[in-house]
XYZ file of C-alpha atoms in Angstrom:
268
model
C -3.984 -29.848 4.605
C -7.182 -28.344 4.897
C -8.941 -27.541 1.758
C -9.914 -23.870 0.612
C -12.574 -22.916 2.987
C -13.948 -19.424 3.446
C -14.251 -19.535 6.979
C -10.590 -21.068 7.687
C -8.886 -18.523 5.477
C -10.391 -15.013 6.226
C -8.350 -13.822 9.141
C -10.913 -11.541 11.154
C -9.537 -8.584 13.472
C -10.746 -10.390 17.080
C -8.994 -8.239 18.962
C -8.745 -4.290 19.274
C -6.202 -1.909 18.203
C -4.929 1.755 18.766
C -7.187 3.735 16.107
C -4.462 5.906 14.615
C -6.784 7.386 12.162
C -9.163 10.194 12.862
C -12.795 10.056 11.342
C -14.091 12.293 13.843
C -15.589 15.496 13.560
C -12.077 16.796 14.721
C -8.901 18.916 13.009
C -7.371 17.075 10.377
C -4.401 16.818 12.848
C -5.796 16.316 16.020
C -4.427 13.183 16.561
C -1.085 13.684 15.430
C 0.408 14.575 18.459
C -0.631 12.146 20.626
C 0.145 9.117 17.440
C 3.623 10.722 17.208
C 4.287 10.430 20.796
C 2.334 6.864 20.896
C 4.776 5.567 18.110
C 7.862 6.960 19.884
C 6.013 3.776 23.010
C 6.133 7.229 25.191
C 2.660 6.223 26.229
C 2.543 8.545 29.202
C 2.497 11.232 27.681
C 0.616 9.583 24.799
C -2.188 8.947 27.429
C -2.601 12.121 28.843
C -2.660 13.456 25.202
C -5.583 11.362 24.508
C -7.511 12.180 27.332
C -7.154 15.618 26.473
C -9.021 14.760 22.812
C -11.372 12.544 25.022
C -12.346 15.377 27.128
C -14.000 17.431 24.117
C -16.255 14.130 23.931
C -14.054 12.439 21.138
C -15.067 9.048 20.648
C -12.117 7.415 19.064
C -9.496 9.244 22.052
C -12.316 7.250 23.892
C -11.869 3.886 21.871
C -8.078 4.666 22.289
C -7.921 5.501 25.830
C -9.716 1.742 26.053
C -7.168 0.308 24.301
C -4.595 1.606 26.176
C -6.126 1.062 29.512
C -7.134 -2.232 28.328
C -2.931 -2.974 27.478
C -1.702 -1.081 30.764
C -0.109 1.521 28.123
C 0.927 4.873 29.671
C -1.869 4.366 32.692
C -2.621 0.982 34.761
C -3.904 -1.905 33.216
C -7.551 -2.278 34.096
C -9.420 -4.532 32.315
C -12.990 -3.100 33.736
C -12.391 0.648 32.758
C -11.115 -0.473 29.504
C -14.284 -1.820 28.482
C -16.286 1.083 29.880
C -14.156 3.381 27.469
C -14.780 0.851 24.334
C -18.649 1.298 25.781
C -18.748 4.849 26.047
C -17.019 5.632 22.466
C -19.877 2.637 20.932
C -22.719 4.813 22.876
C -21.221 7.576 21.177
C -21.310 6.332 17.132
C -17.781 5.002 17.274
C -17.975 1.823 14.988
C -14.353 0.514 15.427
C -15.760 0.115 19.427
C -19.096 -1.463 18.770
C -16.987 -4.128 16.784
C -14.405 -4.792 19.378
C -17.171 -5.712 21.654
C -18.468 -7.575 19.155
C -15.353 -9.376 19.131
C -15.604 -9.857 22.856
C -19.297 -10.949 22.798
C -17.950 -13.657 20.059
C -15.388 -14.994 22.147
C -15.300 -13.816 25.217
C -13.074 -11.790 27.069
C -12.566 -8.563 29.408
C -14.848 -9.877 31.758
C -17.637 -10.702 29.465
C -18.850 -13.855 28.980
C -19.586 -15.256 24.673
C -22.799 -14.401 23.763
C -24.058 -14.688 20.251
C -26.959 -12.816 20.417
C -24.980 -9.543 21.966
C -22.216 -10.712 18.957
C -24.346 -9.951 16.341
C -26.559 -7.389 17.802
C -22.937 -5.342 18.041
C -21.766 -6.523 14.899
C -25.228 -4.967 13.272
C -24.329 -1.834 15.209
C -20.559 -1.516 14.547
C -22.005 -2.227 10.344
C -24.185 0.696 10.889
C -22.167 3.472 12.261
C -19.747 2.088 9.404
C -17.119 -0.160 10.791
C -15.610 -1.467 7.455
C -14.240 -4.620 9.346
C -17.974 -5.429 10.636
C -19.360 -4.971 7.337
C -16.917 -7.591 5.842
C -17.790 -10.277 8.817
C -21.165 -9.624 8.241
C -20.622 -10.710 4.396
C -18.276 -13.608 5.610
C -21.083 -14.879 7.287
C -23.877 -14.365 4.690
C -21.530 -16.205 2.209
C -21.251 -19.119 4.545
C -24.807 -19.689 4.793
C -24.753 -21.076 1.223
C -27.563 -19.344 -0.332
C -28.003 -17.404 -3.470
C -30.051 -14.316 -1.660
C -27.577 -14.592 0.911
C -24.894 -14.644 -1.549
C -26.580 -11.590 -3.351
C -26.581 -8.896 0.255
C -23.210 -9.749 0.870
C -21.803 -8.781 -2.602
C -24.330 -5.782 -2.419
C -22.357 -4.870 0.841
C -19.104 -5.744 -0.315
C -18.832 -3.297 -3.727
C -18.828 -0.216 -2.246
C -15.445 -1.388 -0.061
C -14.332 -3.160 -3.358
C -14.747 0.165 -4.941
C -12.313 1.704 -1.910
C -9.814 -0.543 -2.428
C -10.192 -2.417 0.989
C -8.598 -5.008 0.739
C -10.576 -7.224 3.122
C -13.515 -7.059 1.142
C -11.862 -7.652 -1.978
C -9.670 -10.683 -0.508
C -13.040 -12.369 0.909
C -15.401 -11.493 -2.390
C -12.321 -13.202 -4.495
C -12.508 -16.411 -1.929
C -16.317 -16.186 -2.594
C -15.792 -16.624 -6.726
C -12.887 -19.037 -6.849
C -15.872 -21.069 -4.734
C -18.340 -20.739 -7.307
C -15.600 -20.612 -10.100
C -14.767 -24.122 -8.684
C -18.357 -25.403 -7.847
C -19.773 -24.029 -11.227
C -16.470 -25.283 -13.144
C -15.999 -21.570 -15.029
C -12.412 -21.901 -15.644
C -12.434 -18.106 -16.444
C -14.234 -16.942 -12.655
C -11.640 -19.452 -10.905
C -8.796 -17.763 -12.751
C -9.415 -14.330 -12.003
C -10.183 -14.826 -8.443
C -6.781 -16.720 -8.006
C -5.666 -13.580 -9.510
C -6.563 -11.316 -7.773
C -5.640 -13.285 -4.348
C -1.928 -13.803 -5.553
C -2.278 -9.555 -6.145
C -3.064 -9.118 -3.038
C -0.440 -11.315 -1.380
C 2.174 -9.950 -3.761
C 1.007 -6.816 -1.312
C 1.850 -8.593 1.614
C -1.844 -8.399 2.338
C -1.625 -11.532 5.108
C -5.187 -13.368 4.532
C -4.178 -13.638 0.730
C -0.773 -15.110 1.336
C -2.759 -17.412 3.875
C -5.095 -18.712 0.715
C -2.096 -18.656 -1.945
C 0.300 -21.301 0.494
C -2.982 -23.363 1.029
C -3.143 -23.811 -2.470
C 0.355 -24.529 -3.488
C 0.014 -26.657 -0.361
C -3.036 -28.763 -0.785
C -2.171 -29.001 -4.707
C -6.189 -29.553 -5.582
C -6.225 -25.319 -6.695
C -3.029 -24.464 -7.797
C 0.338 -27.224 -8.549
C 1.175 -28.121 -5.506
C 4.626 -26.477 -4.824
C 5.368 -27.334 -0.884
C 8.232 -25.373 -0.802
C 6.909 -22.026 -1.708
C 3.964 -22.765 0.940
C 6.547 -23.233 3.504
C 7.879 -20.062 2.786
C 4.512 -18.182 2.821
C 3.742 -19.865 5.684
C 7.585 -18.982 7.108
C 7.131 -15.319 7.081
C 3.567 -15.484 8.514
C 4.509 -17.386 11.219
C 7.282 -14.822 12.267
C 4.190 -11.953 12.104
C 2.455 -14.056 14.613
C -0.402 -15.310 12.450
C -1.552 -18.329 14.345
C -3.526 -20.169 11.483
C 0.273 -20.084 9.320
C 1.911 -21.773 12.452
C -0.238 -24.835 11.777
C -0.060 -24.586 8.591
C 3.234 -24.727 8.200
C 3.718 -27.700 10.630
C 1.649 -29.429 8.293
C 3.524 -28.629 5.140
C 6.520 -29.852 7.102
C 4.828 -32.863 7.694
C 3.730 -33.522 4.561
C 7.624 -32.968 3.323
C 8.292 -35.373 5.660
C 6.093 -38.264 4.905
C 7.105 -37.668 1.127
C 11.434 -37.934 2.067
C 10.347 -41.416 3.875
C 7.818 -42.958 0.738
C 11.242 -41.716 -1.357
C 13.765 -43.161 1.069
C 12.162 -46.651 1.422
C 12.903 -49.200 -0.990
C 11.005 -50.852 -3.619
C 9.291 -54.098 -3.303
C 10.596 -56.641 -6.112
C-alpha cells in the first residue's frame, strides 16, 4: 500500500458540476425552478430555464448552461460552446468557472491542451473571486512544497474555511498535522488529526474515508485492520472513486498473499 501522502489522498474536484447553489446577486429562489426541474433529469425544460437566468447576465445559469452543454443535457452536446459558457461566466467573476478551466488547463480536456502556466494563472483567479475548492488546491500545493512559510499561507488560507465548516479544508489541514504530528513525533498533534479524519469519514465525507482505509490498510498509522479497509474501500468503489478501486485491489492482494504465507507449511 501506499503510505499516507498528502497528494495521493486529497481527492480534488477535476471535473465540473451543475452549480445548484445561487451566490449571485439574484432572488433567493431564482434557481429553484430550473434545480427542481433539473433533479426531476427533465433537462429540456431545465435548459431553457437556465437560459432564461442567463439572459439577465447571470453568471452561474452561464457556468450551468456550460455544464449542460458540455454533458449534451437538455440541448446538444457541444464541447466548443461549453467551454465558451464556462469562459463567459469566469469573464464575468464566476469562481466555480475559472476553476473548472483550471481543471482543464491541469489536465487537459474540451479541446484545450495541459498547460501549467494557464493552470495556475486560473487557479489564482478562481481563489480570488472566491472559489472555496481553488483556495484548498492552492493550500494542497503550498503544503507540498515542504516549507515552513509555505506551510504558514496555506494554514492562513485554510482557517477561514475551517471556521465554515468546509470540510475540504478541514480534511486536508488535518492530513497536514498528522504529517508533522508524525515527523515531529507529538503523539498529541497525530492523535487529534486522526481524529478529526475518522469525524469526517464517520460523515461519509469521501477523502477522509480514503485516508482512514489507508491507514487500517498500511498498518504504519493506525493497527492495521484489512478488513475494515476493504470495506471503506468497498463502498467507495461503488461511488466511483477511482483512487478506492486500486486501493482496494491492493488490500485484496495483500489478504491474499497473507491466506498463502498461512496455508504453506512449516519448514522442520
Amino acid at each position: 500500500m501506499k503510505k499516507l501522502l498528502i497528494a495521493s489522498l486529497m481527492i480534488a474536484a477535476s471535473h465540473s458540476t451543475l452549480a445548484a447553489d445561487s451566490k449571485a446577486a439574484t432572488k433567493p429562489d431564482a434557481f429553484a425552478k430550473a434545480t427542481q426541474l433539473y433533479e426531476a433529469k427533465n433537462y429540456p425544460a431545465a435548459f431553457i430555464e437556465m437560459q432564461r437566468l442567463a439572459e439577465s447576465g447571470n453568471a452561474q445559469a452561464i457556468y450551468n448552461l456550460g455544464y449542460m452543454t458540455q454533458n449534451g443535457q437538455g440541448t446538444t452536446k457541444d464541447e466548443k460552446k461549453a467551454l465558451q459558457y464556462y469562459q463567459d461566466a469566469s469573464n464575468k467573476g464566476y469562481g466555480k468557472a475559472s476553476f473548472t478551466l483550471a481543471q482543464l488547463y491541469r489536465h487537459g480536456g474540451l479541446g484545450i491542451t495541459a498547460n501549467t502556466p494557464k493552470f495556475k494563472e486560473y487557479l489564482d483567479k478562481a481563489s480570488k473571486q472566491g472559489s472555496e475548492e481553488a483556495i484548498v488546491e492552492i493550500a494542497t500545493l503550498l503544503f507540498a512544497q515542504g516549507k515552513p512559510e509555505t506551510d504558514q499561507i496555506a494554514i492562513r488560507q485554510l482557517r477561514p474555511l475551517i471556521q465554515k465548516n468546509y470540510y475540504p479544508a478541514i480534511h486536508i489541514r488535518a492530513l497536514y498535522d498528522l504529517g508533522q504530528g508524525v515527523k515531529n513525533k507529538n503523539p498529541a498533534m497525530r492523535q487529534q488529526a486522526i481524529s478529526t479524519i475518522q469525524s469526517l469519514a464517520e460523515k461519509g465525507y469521501a477523502p477522509s474515508l480514503m485516508a482512514l482505509g489507508n491507514m487500517l490498510a498500511n498498518g504504519d498509522i493506525l493497527q492495521q485492520n484489512l478488513p475494515e479497509a476493504k470495506k471503506i474501500f468497498t463502498e467507495l468503489a461503488r461511488q466511483g472513486i477511482p483512487q478506492a478501486k486500486e486501493s482496494l485491489a491492493k488490500v485484496e492482494q495483500i489478504e491474499a498473499q497473507k491466506k498463502q504465507a498461512k496455508a504453506a507449511p512449516s519448514k522442520p
